[in-house]
Amino acid sequence: MHEATALIDFSDPRDDAAPRLRHAFGAPLRVLQARRLDEVPAVLHAVEQAARAGLWCVGGLRYEAAPAFDAALAVHGQPDGGAAPLAWFAIHAAPLPWPQAAAGAPQDARINWDAPLPRADFDAALARIQQGIAEGRFYQVNYTAPLAGRLSGAPQALFAALQRAQPGGYATCIDMGVVQALSVSPELFFDWRADAQGCGAILTRPMKGTAARGASAADDAAQQRQLRDSPKERAENVMIVDLLRNDLSRIAQPGSVQVPRLLHTQALPTVWQMTSDVRATTRTGTGLADVFAALFPCGSVTGAPKVEAMRAIRALEAGPRGLYCGALGVVRPDPEGGAGAIAATFNVPIRTLERQGSELRCGIGSGIVWGAQAQAEWREWAAKRAFLERASEPFELLQTLALEEGRLRHQALHLARLQRAAAHFGYPFDAQAVAGCLDRLICQHASGAWRVRLLLDAHGRPRAEAVALAATASPVLLALAERPFAAAHSEFTRHKTTRRGHYAAFAPQPGSGVFDTLLYNEAGEITETTFGNIAARLDGRWVTPPVACGLLPGVGREVLLREGRLHEAVLTLQDLPRVQGWAFVNSLRGWLAAEVQAPGVHPQARPLLI
């Protein structure tokens, strides 16, 4: 972050079309900290007074600060013997402009993550929560577990990667000395605009209910509908809305608590989320410490009722949550509210990393209600971790084209697919720059056959390289994978990038005579090979698996589908003995007759054409 000690990049929670609150902050005038529970309210009071005096205050509270407001709110003891404060705020005279990207080559950041919570432990925790619900102790518990990892590279590069992976929302990067918070949370905790007497409008927007994004436009729309119409997801959201209505009533003017928007579905890069708005007008005399006393921690990360849910969380979770599930934000003067007015905006720090040196922690969790299924919740956790997968290692977008005698095969379709991937991952795309890059390469390879790799980096810079392309003899031999392809539904499968470790794990052994590996998903559905699509002759016609099975929609496949020479159909492992012919398909090599090597499957020795 160069000389910046904090960055704030917040949406305007009251107007999606308004400019973002996007500032940097340098060395603070002073720092306010609370290391004991009894110091937390005083810190919040001092923050409020500083903002009313015209200063900007950036910081937050750890989840373990909750008993400062109510001793009945159970939490674990602080980590590191209390080295990290329960509340921390830096006081600044004014914000600075957002820093420009450094000139030269972009910095990289990489994270090596430890193994996540074992599935058996996850299932056991869910069973205990279900038992507690059956006993009437609570209605919902937000169960979480930490991921631990190690960072190599610059923290500012990691924050930039996190913002690309999870754009929008309420992002902040704050250096708190002992720890650093890197948050790209999409969830608003509260936005409070108060006059000098503490009277003003307060908005909370709890986020409960999750569905993974779909593999295609139709599948994505179906996922949104399923989330919106799911009784379980709706109940999960409404329970927390009721909790926050009750919490807000503690500081609200009578009759002012309202729910103007309920069960709204919001599209994020890797998941659909359900949110609701709960609004109120605070009573005269309300202070920032009163707002936190009424609301903290946010009910969306505890469950309901809050006291019983937090007792369950302390019993189920192995250690403190830290900044995760606490609150991070900014308290600032509000000129629109008159002299002494303030605006306080805090996120709920989900999708948030806490850094100490090279060590990183990131919590993942979900709300568990009656009827929740362990497999579905486990998939939800995986979907919520997807932003980390994006940010943990740099990658470029990739297209592989055939260049023959100065002409690129299916160039327009490849560029359209590259542009779709750029939009999906938030990479800038300049069609003119990409076309110019390819033109220069064509001029250098005007004759012969070439394999072209077109790459686009996170900053939208294209580059292209070419190697000689030799003809491939057919039929080629494909070997059926020995295990399911767990990454079938990953965005790094649906879009072609240089992140190919999940494919490399299934690559044939050199010298085996096997051309490629035939993959299938965890439902036993055939998907693709590690670098091409598959076609099978079944019941007299040529078919290829649909995108919903989990595969890269190749350009060669797209051409054959458009021409009507290939049709989409689900193909399972049980169907393999009935297949009358096989072919490997991609844009680079075209159509290659194939044989499949698998138990119970008869190889096709003769070339079959369509």
Coordinates of C-alpha atoms in Angstrom, one line a residue:
M1 CA 0.0 0.0 0.0
H2 CA 3.1 2.3 -0.2
E3 CA 2.6 4.9 2.5
A4 CA -1.1 4.2 3.1
T5 CA -1.9 2.5 6.4
A6 CA -5.6 1.9 5.5
L7 CA -7.8 1.7 2.4
I8 CA -11.6 2.0 2.4
D9 CA -13.6 1.0 -0.7
F10 CA -17.3 1.0 0.3
S11 CA -20.5 1.0 -1.7
D12 CA -23.0 3.6 -0.8
P13 CA -25.5 1.4 1.0
R14 CA -28.4 3.8 0.4
D15 CA -27.8 4.4 -3.4
D16 CA -26.2 1.7 -5.6
A17 CA -25.7 4.4 -8.3
A18 CA -23.8 6.8 -6.1
P19 CA -20.0 7.1 -6.2
R20 CA -18.1 4.7 -3.9
L21 CA -16.5 5.8 -0.7
R22 CA -12.9 5.1 -1.9
H23 CA -10.0 6.6 0.1
A24 CA -6.6 5.9 1.4
F25 CA -5.3 7.0 4.8
G26 CA -1.7 7.8 5.8
A27 CA -0.1 7.9 9.2
P28 CA -2.8 8.5 11.9
L29 CA -2.9 11.4 14.3
R30 CA -3.3 8.9 17.1
V31 CA -4.6 5.4 17.7
L32 CA -7.3 4.3 20.1
Q33 CA -7.2 0.7 21.4
A34 CA -9.1 -1.4 23.8
R35 CA -7.4 -4.5 25.2
R36 CA -9.9 -5.1 28.0
L37 CA -13.6 -5.5 27.7
D38 CA -14.3 -2.5 30.0
E39 CA -12.3 -0.3 27.6
V40 CA -14.3 -1.0 24.5
P41 CA -17.2 1.4 25.1
A42 CA -14.8 4.2 26.0
V43 CA -12.9 3.7 22.7
L44 CA -16.2 3.9 20.7
H45 CA -17.2 7.1 22.6
A46 CA -13.8 8.6 21.8
V47 CA -14.2 7.6 18.1
E48 CA -17.6 9.3 18.0
Q49 CA -16.3 12.5 19.5
A50 CA -13.4 12.6 17.1
A51 CA -15.7 12.2 14.1
R52 CA -18.1 14.9 15.5
A53 CA -15.0 17.2 15.6
G54 CA -14.4 16.6 11.9
L55 CA -11.9 13.8 12.0
W56 CA -12.0 10.4 10.1
C57 CA -11.8 7.2 12.2
V58 CA -10.9 3.9 10.6
G59 CA -10.9 0.5 12.4
G60 CA -13.1 -2.1 13.9
L61 CA -13.9 -4.7 16.6
R62 CA -13.1 -8.3 17.0
Y63 CA -15.9 -10.8 17.5
E64 CA -14.5 -11.4 21.0
A65 CA -15.5 -7.8 22.0
A66 CA -19.1 -8.9 22.3
P67 CA -19.2 -9.3 26.2
A68 CA -18.2 -5.7 26.5
F69 CA -21.9 -5.0 25.7
D70 CA -23.5 -8.0 27.3
A71 CA -21.8 -10.4 29.6
A72 CA -24.2 -13.1 28.5
L73 CA -22.6 -13.2 25.0
A74 CA -20.2 -16.1 25.2
V75 CA -16.9 -16.1 23.3
H76 CA -13.5 -17.7 23.4
G77 CA -10.6 -15.9 25.1
Q78 CA -8.5 -13.7 23.0
P79 CA -5.7 -15.3 20.9
D80 CA -2.0 -14.5 21.5
G81 CA -2.7 -13.6 25.1
G82 CA -4.5 -10.4 24.1
A83 CA -1.8 -9.1 21.9
A84 CA -4.4 -8.1 19.3
P85 CA -6.7 -5.5 20.7
L86 CA -10.5 -6.0 21.0
A87 CA -11.1 -2.6 19.4
W88 CA -8.7 -0.6 17.3
F89 CA -9.3 2.7 15.5
A90 CA -6.8 5.1 13.8
I91 CA -7.8 8.8 13.8
H92 CA -7.0 10.8 10.7
A93 CA -7.4 14.5 9.9
A94 CA -8.6 13.7 6.4
P95 CA -8.5 10.9 3.8
L96 CA -6.1 10.7 0.9
P97 CA -6.7 9.9 -2.7
W98 CA -6.9 6.2 -3.7
P99 CA -3.3 5.2 -4.6
Q100 CA -2.4 4.6 -8.2
A101 CA -1.0 1.3 -9.3
A102 CA 2.7 1.1 -9.1
A103 CA 4.5 1.4 -12.5
G104 CA 6.3 -1.6 -13.9
A105 CA 5.5 -5.3 -13.6
P106 CA 2.6 -6.1 -11.2
Q107 CA 3.4 -7.7 -7.9
D108 CA 2.2 -11.2 -7.3
A109 CA 0.8 -12.7 -4.1
R110 CA 0.4 -16.4 -3.5
I111 CA -1.2 -18.3 -0.6
N112 CA -0.5 -21.9 0.4
W113 CA -3.6 -23.0 2.4
D114 CA -3.6 -25.8 4.9
A115 CA -6.3 -28.5 4.6
P116 CA -9.8 -27.3 5.6
L117 CA -11.9 -28.7 8.4
P118 CA -12.3 -32.5 7.9
R119 CA -15.7 -33.5 6.6
A120 CA -16.3 -35.9 9.5
D121 CA -15.8 -33.0 12.0
F122 CA -18.2 -30.8 9.9
D123 CA -20.9 -33.5 9.9
A124 CA -20.5 -34.0 13.7
A125 CA -20.9 -30.3 14.4
L126 CA -24.0 -30.1 12.2
A127 CA -25.5 -33.1 14.0
R128 CA -25.0 -31.3 17.4
I129 CA -26.6 -28.2 16.1
Q130 CA -29.6 -30.2 14.8
Q131 CA -29.9 -31.8 18.2
G132 CA -29.9 -28.4 19.9
I133 CA -32.6 -27.2 17.5
A134 CA -34.7 -30.3 18.2
E135 CA -34.4 -29.6 22.0
G136 CA -35.6 -26.0 21.5
R137 CA -32.4 -24.3 22.6
F138 CA -32.1 -22.2 19.4
Y139 CA -33.5 -21.8 15.9
Q140 CA -30.3 -21.2 14.0
V141 CA -26.6 -21.3 14.6
N142 CA -24.0 -19.8 12.3
Y143 CA -21.2 -22.4 12.4
T144 CA -17.7 -21.5 11.1
A145 CA -14.2 -22.8 10.9
P146 CA -10.9 -21.1 10.1
L147 CA -8.6 -21.7 7.2
A148 CA -4.9 -21.2 7.8
G149 CA -2.4 -20.3 5.2
R150 CA 0.9 -18.6 4.5
L151 CA 1.5 -15.6 2.2
S152 CA 4.3 -15.1 -0.2
G153 CA 4.4 -11.7 -1.9
A154 CA 3.1 -8.3 -1.0
P155 CA 0.0 -7.8 1.1
Q156 CA -1.1 -4.9 -1.2
A157 CA -1.0 -7.3 -4.1
L158 CA -3.1 -9.8 -2.2
F159 CA -5.7 -7.1 -1.4
A160 CA -5.8 -6.2 -5.1
A161 CA -6.3 -9.9 -6.0
L162 CA -9.0 -10.2 -3.4
Q163 CA -10.8 -7.2 -4.8
R164 CA -10.7 -8.7 -8.3
A165 CA -12.0 -11.9 -6.9
Q166 CA -14.8 -10.3 -4.9
P167 CA -15.5 -6.8 -6.3
G168 CA -17.9 -4.2 -4.9
G169 CA -19.3 -4.5 -1.4
Y170 CA -17.4 -3.1 1.6
A171 CA -13.7 -3.7 1.1
T172 CA -11.1 -2.5 3.5
C173 CA -7.4 -3.1 4.2
I174 CA -6.3 -1.8 7.6
D175 CA -2.8 -2.1 9.2
M176 CA -3.5 -2.4 12.9
G177 CA 0.1 -3.0 13.8
V178 CA 0.0 -6.5 15.4
V179 CA -2.4 -7.7 12.7
Q180 CA -3.6 -6.5 9.3
A181 CA -7.2 -6.8 8.1
L182 CA -7.9 -7.6 4.4
S183 CA -11.7 -7.6 4.0
V184 CA -13.7 -7.8 0.8
S185 CA -17.0 -8.4 2.6
P186 CA -20.2 -8.0 0.5
E187 CA -22.3 -7.6 3.7
L188 CA -23.3 -4.4 5.4
F189 CA -23.4 -4.4 9.2
F190 CA -24.9 -1.0 9.6
D191 CA -24.9 2.5 8.1
W192 CA -25.9 5.2 10.6
R193 CA -26.3 8.9 9.8
A194 CA -26.8 10.8 13.0
D195 CA -27.2 14.5 13.9
A196 CA -25.3 16.1 16.8
Q197 CA -27.9 14.8 19.2
G198 CA -27.6 11.1 18.0
C199 CA -30.9 11.1 16.1
G200 CA -30.8 9.7 12.6
A201 CA -31.5 6.9 10.1
I202 CA -29.9 3.5 10.6
L203 CA -29.9 0.8 8.0
T204 CA -28.8 -2.9 8.4
R205 CA -28.7 -5.4 5.6
P206 CA -28.3 -9.0 6.9
M207 CA -27.1 -11.6 4.3
K208 CA -28.4 -15.1 4.9
G209 CA -29.1 -17.6 2.2
T210 CA -26.6 -18.8 -0.4
A211 CA -26.5 -20.6 -3.7
A212 CA -23.6 -21.3 -6.1
R213 CA -23.6 -19.4 -9.4
G214 CA -24.6 -21.5 -12.4
A215 CA -22.4 -22.9 -15.2
S216 CA -24.5 -21.3 -17.9
A217 CA -27.0 -18.4 -18.1
A218 CA -29.9 -20.7 -17.9
D219 CA -28.4 -22.7 -15.0
D220 CA -27.5 -19.4 -13.2
A221 CA -31.1 -18.2 -13.5
A222 CA -32.3 -21.5 -12.1
Q223 CA -29.9 -21.2 -9.2
Q224 CA -31.3 -17.7 -8.4
R225 CA -34.9 -19.0 -8.6
Q226 CA -34.1 -21.9 -6.4
L227 CA -32.5 -19.7 -3.7
R228 CA -35.4 -17.2 -3.9
D229 CA -38.0 -19.9 -3.6
S230 CA -36.3 -22.2 -1.1
P231 CA -38.3 -22.5 2.2
K232 CA -35.1 -23.4 4.1
E233 CA -33.2 -20.3 2.7
R234 CA -36.1 -18.0 3.2
A235 CA -36.6 -19.2 6.8
E236 CA -32.9 -18.7 7.5
N237 CA -33.1 -15.1 6.3
V238 CA -36.4 -14.2 8.0
M239 CA -35.1 -15.5 11.4
I240 CA -32.2 -13.1 11.3
V241 CA -34.4 -10.2 10.1
D242 CA -36.6 -10.8 13.1
L243 CA -33.5 -10.8 15.4
L244 CA -32.3 -7.5 13.9
R245 CA -35.7 -5.9 14.2
N246 CA -35.6 -6.7 17.9
D247 CA -32.0 -5.5 18.2
L248 CA -32.8 -2.2 16.5
S249 CA -35.8 -1.6 18.6
R250 CA -33.5 -1.1 21.6
I251 CA -32.2 2.2 20.1
A252 CA -35.1 3.1 17.7
Q253 CA -37.8 5.7 18.0
P254 CA -41.1 3.8 18.7
G255 CA -42.7 2.6 15.5
S256 CA -39.7 3.4 13.3
V257 CA -38.4 -0.1 12.7
Q258 CA -39.3 -1.2 9.1
V259 CA -38.4 -3.9 6.6
P260 CA -38.7 -2.1 3.2
R261 CA -36.9 -4.9 1.3
L262 CA -37.2 -8.6 2.2
L263 CA -35.5 -11.6 0.6
H264 CA -33.6 -9.8 -2.2
T265 CA -31.2 -12.0 -4.3
Q266 CA -27.8 -10.4 -5.0
A267 CA -25.4 -11.7 -7.6
L268 CA -21.7 -12.1 -6.4
P269 CA -19.0 -13.5 -8.6
T270 CA -19.1 -17.1 -7.2
V271 CA -22.4 -17.2 -5.2
W272 CA -26.0 -15.8 -5.1
Q273 CA -26.8 -14.3 -1.7
M274 CA -30.1 -13.3 -0.1
T275 CA -30.3 -10.0 1.7
S276 CA -33.0 -8.0 3.5
D277 CA -33.1 -4.4 4.6
V278 CA -34.1 -3.4 8.2
R279 CA -34.3 0.3 8.9
A280 CA -35.1 2.5 11.9
T281 CA -34.6 6.0 13.3
T282 CA -32.5 6.2 16.4
R283 CA -33.6 8.0 19.5
T284 CA -32.1 11.3 20.6
G285 CA -29.2 10.7 22.8
T286 CA -28.0 7.5 21.0
G287 CA -24.3 7.2 20.7
L288 CA -22.0 4.9 18.7
A289 CA -21.4 2.7 21.7
D290 CA -25.2 2.3 22.1
V291 CA -25.5 1.2 18.5
F292 CA -22.9 -1.5 19.0
A293 CA -24.4 -2.5 22.3
A294 CA -27.7 -3.1 20.5
L295 CA -26.4 -4.8 17.4
F296 CA -23.0 -6.4 18.0
P297 CA -22.2 -9.0 16.8
C298 CA -24.5 -9.0 13.8
G299 CA -27.2 -11.7 14.1
S300 CA -26.3 -13.0 10.6
V301 CA -23.0 -14.4 12.0
T302 CA -24.4 -15.7 15.3
G303 CA -27.9 -17.2 14.8
A304 CA -31.0 -16.9 16.9
P305 CA -31.7 -16.3 19.7
K306 CA -28.3 -14.6 19.8
V307 CA -27.3 -15.5 23.4
E308 CA -28.0 -19.2 23.0
A309 CA -26.5 -19.3 19.5
M310 CA -23.3 -17.8 20.7
R311 CA -23.1 -20.3 23.6
A312 CA -23.4 -23.1 21.0
I313 CA -20.7 -21.4 18.8
R314 CA -18.2 -21.3 21.7
A315 CA -18.9 -25.0 22.4
L316 CA -18.6 -26.0 18.7
E317 CA -15.7 -23.8 17.4
A318 CA -12.2 -24.6 18.5
G319 CA -11.0 -21.0 19.1
P320 CA -11.7 -17.3 18.7
R321 CA -12.9 -15.8 15.4
G322 CA -10.9 -12.6 15.7
L323 CA -11.7 -9.9 13.2
Y324 CA -13.8 -12.4 11.2
C325 CA -17.5 -11.8 12.1
G326 CA -16.6 -8.7 14.1
A327 CA -17.0 -5.2 12.4
L328 CA -14.7 -3.1 10.2
G329 CA -15.5 0.3 8.9
V330 CA -15.2 4.1 9.1
V331 CA -16.8 6.8 11.2
R332 CA -16.6 10.3 9.6
P333 CA -18.1 13.7 9.7
D334 CA -21.4 14.1 7.7
P335 CA -21.6 17.6 6.3
E336 CA -25.1 16.9 5.0
G337 CA -26.4 16.3 8.5
G338 CA -25.2 19.7 9.8
A339 CA -22.7 20.7 12.5
G340 CA -21.5 17.7 14.6
A341 CA -23.3 15.1 12.4
I342 CA -21.6 11.8 11.7
A343 CA -21.8 8.9 9.3
A344 CA -20.7 5.5 10.5
T345 CA -20.5 2.6 8.1
F346 CA -19.3 -0.9 9.1
N347 CA -19.2 -4.2 7.3
V348 CA -19.7 -7.7 8.7
P349 CA -16.2 -9.1 8.1
I350 CA -17.0 -12.2 6.1
R351 CA -14.7 -12.9 3.1
T352 CA -12.0 -11.5 5.3
L353 CA -8.4 -12.4 6.0
E354 CA -6.4 -11.6 9.1
R355 CA -2.7 -11.4 8.5
Q356 CA 0.2 -11.6 11.1
G357 CA 3.5 -11.6 9.3
S358 CA 3.3 -14.3 6.6
E359 CA 0.5 -16.2 8.5
L360 CA -3.1 -15.8 7.3
R361 CA -6.5 -16.8 8.7
C362 CA -9.8 -16.8 7.0
G363 CA -13.1 -18.0 8.4
I364 CA -15.8 -19.8 6.4
G365 CA -19.3 -20.6 7.7
S366 CA -23.0 -20.8 7.2
G367 CA -26.3 -20.6 9.1
I368 CA -27.6 -24.0 10.1
V369 CA -31.4 -24.3 10.6
W370 CA -33.7 -27.3 11.0
G371 CA -33.7 -29.3 7.8
A372 CA -30.2 -28.3 6.7
Q373 CA -28.4 -31.1 5.0
A374 CA -24.7 -31.7 5.6
Q375 CA -23.9 -32.3 1.9
A376 CA -25.7 -29.1 0.9
E377 CA -24.0 -27.0 3.6
W378 CA -20.6 -28.5 2.7
R379 CA -21.1 -27.4 -0.9
E380 CA -22.1 -23.9 0.3
W381 CA -18.8 -23.7 2.2
A382 CA -16.9 -24.7 -1.0
A383 CA -18.8 -22.0 -2.9
K384 CA -17.9 -19.4 -0.3
R385 CA -14.2 -20.4 -0.5
A386 CA -14.1 -19.8 -4.2
F387 CA -13.1 -16.2 -3.8
L388 CA -9.9 -17.4 -2.1
E389 CA -9.2 -19.8 -4.9
R390 CA -9.3 -16.9 -7.3
A391 CA -7.0 -14.7 -5.2
S392 CA -4.5 -17.3 -3.9
E393 CA -2.5 -17.6 -7.1
P394 CA -2.1 -15.3 -10.1
F395 CA -3.5 -16.6 -13.3
E396 CA -4.0 -15.4 -16.9
L397 CA -6.9 -16.1 -19.2
L398 CA -6.0 -18.4 -22.1
Q399 CA -7.2 -19.3 -25.5
T400 CA -5.5 -21.9 -27.7
L401 CA -5.9 -21.4 -31.5
A402 CA -4.7 -23.1 -34.7
L403 CA -2.8 -20.8 -37.1
E404 CA -2.6 -22.2 -40.6
E405 CA -1.0 -20.4 -43.5
G406 CA -1.6 -17.0 -41.9
R407 CA -5.2 -17.6 -40.8
L408 CA -6.4 -18.2 -37.3
R409 CA -9.1 -20.9 -37.1
H410 CA -12.3 -19.7 -35.4
Q411 CA -10.7 -16.5 -34.3
A412 CA -14.0 -14.6 -33.7
L413 CA -15.4 -17.4 -31.5
H414 CA -12.2 -17.6 -29.5
L415 CA -12.1 -13.8 -28.9
A416 CA -15.8 -13.9 -27.8
R417 CA -15.0 -16.7 -25.3
L418 CA -12.0 -14.7 -24.0
Q419 CA -14.2 -11.6 -23.6
R420 CA -16.8 -13.7 -21.6
A421 CA -14.0 -15.0 -19.3
A422 CA -12.7 -11.5 -18.8
A423 CA -16.1 -10.3 -17.8
H424 CA -16.5 -13.2 -15.4
F425 CA -13.2 -12.7 -13.7
G426 CA -13.3 -8.9 -13.8
Y427 CA -10.3 -8.6 -16.1
P428 CA -10.1 -5.5 -18.4
F429 CA -10.7 -6.4 -22.1
D430 CA -9.5 -4.2 -24.9
A431 CA -10.6 -5.8 -28.2
Q432 CA -8.3 -3.5 -30.3
A433 CA -5.3 -4.4 -28.2
V434 CA -6.0 -8.1 -28.4
A435 CA -6.5 -8.0 -32.2
G436 CA -3.3 -6.0 -32.6
C437 CA -1.4 -8.6 -30.5
L438 CA -2.6 -11.4 -32.8
D439 CA -1.9 -9.4 -35.9
R440 CA 1.7 -9.0 -34.9
L441 CA 2.1 -12.7 -34.2
I442 CA 0.5 -13.6 -37.6
C443 CA 3.0 -11.4 -39.4
Q444 CA 5.8 -13.4 -37.8
H445 CA 4.3 -16.8 -38.6
A446 CA 2.7 -16.2 -42.0
S447 CA 3.2 -19.7 -43.3
G448 CA 3.0 -23.2 -41.9
A449 CA 0.9 -24.7 -39.0
W450 CA 1.2 -23.2 -35.5
R451 CA -0.3 -23.7 -32.1
V452 CA -1.0 -20.2 -30.7
R453 CA -1.5 -19.4 -27.0
L454 CA -3.3 -16.1 -26.5
L455 CA -3.1 -14.9 -22.9
L456 CA -4.7 -12.0 -21.0
D457 CA -3.4 -10.9 -17.6
A458 CA -5.3 -9.4 -14.7
H459 CA -4.5 -5.9 -15.9
G460 CA -5.9 -6.6 -19.4
R461 CA -2.6 -6.9 -21.1
P462 CA -2.6 -9.5 -24.0
R463 CA 0.4 -11.5 -25.2
A464 CA 0.6 -14.3 -27.8
E465 CA 3.1 -17.0 -28.5
A466 CA 3.4 -19.7 -31.1
V467 CA 5.0 -23.2 -31.5
A468 CA 5.0 -25.5 -34.5
L469 CA 1.9 -27.7 -34.7
A470 CA 2.4 -31.3 -35.8
A471 CA -0.5 -33.4 -37.1
T472 CA -2.0 -35.9 -34.7
A473 CA -2.5 -39.5 -35.8
S474 CA -5.9 -41.0 -35.0
P475 CA -7.6 -42.9 -33.5
V476 CA -6.2 -41.6 -30.2
L477 CA -6.4 -43.6 -27.0
L478 CA -8.3 -42.2 -24.0
A479 CA -8.1 -43.7 -20.5
L480 CA -11.0 -43.4 -18.1
A481 CA -10.0 -41.5 -15.0
E482 CA -9.6 -43.7 -11.9
R483 CA -11.5 -41.2 -9.7
P484 CA -14.1 -38.4 -10.1
F485 CA -13.0 -35.0 -11.3
A486 CA -13.8 -33.0 -8.1
A487 CA -13.2 -29.7 -9.9
A488 CA -15.8 -30.3 -12.6
H489 CA -18.0 -27.4 -11.4
S490 CA -15.2 -25.0 -10.7
E491 CA -15.1 -21.6 -12.5
F492 CA -11.5 -22.7 -13.5
T493 CA -13.1 -25.5 -15.4
R494 CA -15.9 -23.5 -17.1
H495 CA -13.3 -20.8 -18.2
K496 CA -9.9 -21.5 -19.7
T497 CA -7.0 -20.1 -17.7
T498 CA -3.4 -20.8 -16.9
R499 CA -4.7 -22.3 -13.5
R500 CA -4.6 -25.9 -14.7
G501 CA -3.4 -27.9 -11.7
H502 CA -6.8 -29.6 -11.4
Y503 CA -6.3 -31.0 -14.9
A504 CA -2.6 -31.7 -14.5
A505 CA -3.5 -34.2 -11.7
F506 CA -5.3 -36.3 -14.3
A507 CA -2.8 -36.1 -17.1
P508 CA -1.6 -39.4 -18.6
Q509 CA 1.8 -40.7 -17.7
P510 CA 4.5 -40.0 -20.3
G511 CA 5.2 -43.0 -22.4
S512 CA 1.9 -44.7 -21.6
G513 CA 0.6 -44.4 -25.1
V514 CA -2.5 -42.7 -23.7
F515 CA -3.4 -39.5 -25.5
D516 CA -5.6 -38.0 -22.8
T517 CA -7.8 -38.9 -19.8
L518 CA -11.6 -39.1 -20.0
L519 CA -13.1 -37.4 -16.9
Y520 CA -16.4 -37.7 -15.0
N521 CA -17.9 -35.8 -12.2
E522 CA -18.9 -36.9 -8.7
A523 CA -22.4 -37.9 -10.0
G524 CA -20.8 -40.3 -12.5
E525 CA -21.5 -38.1 -15.5
I526 CA -18.9 -38.0 -18.3
T527 CA -17.6 -34.4 -18.7
E528 CA -14.6 -33.9 -21.0
T529 CA -10.8 -34.7 -21.2
T530 CA -8.0 -32.7 -19.7
F531 CA -7.6 -30.6 -22.9
G532 CA -10.6 -31.3 -25.1
N533 CA -14.2 -32.1 -25.3
I534 CA -15.6 -35.6 -25.9
A535 CA -18.1 -36.9 -28.4
A536 CA -19.8 -40.3 -28.3
R537 CA -22.0 -42.1 -30.8
L538 CA -25.0 -43.3 -28.8
D539 CA -28.3 -44.7 -30.1
G540 CA -27.3 -43.7 -33.6
R541 CA -26.3 -40.1 -33.1
W542 CA -23.3 -38.1 -31.9
V543 CA -23.7 -36.5 -28.5
T544 CA -21.6 -34.4 -26.1
P545 CA -22.1 -33.7 -22.4
P546 CA -23.9 -30.4 -21.6
V547 CA -22.1 -27.6 -19.8
A548 CA -24.1 -28.3 -16.6
C549 CA -22.2 -31.5 -16.1
G550 CA -19.0 -29.5 -15.5
L551 CA -16.7 -28.8 -18.4
L552 CA -15.0 -26.2 -20.6
P553 CA -17.3 -25.3 -23.5
G554 CA -14.7 -25.6 -26.3
V555 CA -14.9 -23.7 -29.5
G556 CA -14.6 -26.8 -31.6
R557 CA -17.6 -28.3 -29.7
E558 CA -19.5 -25.0 -30.2
V559 CA -19.0 -25.1 -34.0
L560 CA -20.3 -28.7 -34.2
L561 CA -23.3 -28.0 -32.1
R562 CA -24.2 -24.9 -34.2
E563 CA -23.9 -27.0 -37.3
G564 CA -26.2 -29.7 -35.9
R565 CA -23.6 -32.4 -36.3
L566 CA -23.4 -32.8 -32.5
H567 CA -26.1 -32.8 -29.8
E568 CA -26.0 -32.3 -26.1
A569 CA -27.0 -35.3 -23.9
V570 CA -26.0 -36.5 -20.4
L571 CA -23.7 -39.5 -20.7
T572 CA -23.0 -41.6 -17.5
L573 CA -20.5 -44.3 -16.6
Q574 CA -23.3 -46.8 -16.9
D575 CA -23.8 -45.7 -20.6
L576 CA -20.2 -46.5 -21.6
P577 CA -20.7 -50.1 -22.8
R578 CA -23.5 -48.9 -25.1
V579 CA -21.3 -46.3 -26.9
Q580 CA -20.8 -47.1 -30.6
G581 CA -18.0 -44.7 -31.2
W582 CA -15.8 -42.0 -29.6
A583 CA -14.1 -38.8 -30.7
F584 CA -11.9 -36.2 -29.1
V585 CA -12.8 -32.6 -30.1
N586 CA -11.1 -29.3 -29.8
S587 CA -10.6 -26.3 -32.0
L588 CA -6.8 -26.8 -32.3
R589 CA -6.9 -30.5 -33.5
G590 CA -10.4 -30.7 -34.8
W591 CA -12.1 -34.1 -34.7
L592 CA -10.0 -37.1 -33.8
A593 CA -11.5 -40.6 -33.8
A594 CA -10.8 -42.1 -30.4
E595 CA -10.7 -45.4 -28.4
V596 CA -11.6 -45.5 -24.7
Q597 CA -9.6 -47.7 -22.4
A598 CA -11.8 -48.6 -19.4
P599 CA -13.1 -51.8 -17.7
G600 CA -16.2 -53.0 -19.4
V601 CA -15.8 -50.7 -22.4
H602 CA -14.9 -52.0 -25.8
P603 CA -12.4 -49.8 -27.6
Q604 CA -13.5 -48.5 -31.1
A605 CA -10.7 -49.3 -33.5
R606 CA -12.2 -48.0 -36.6
P607 CA -12.4 -44.2 -37.3
L608 CA -16.0 -42.9 -37.1
L609 CA -16.8 -39.6 -38.7
I610 CA -19.9 -37.4 -38.6

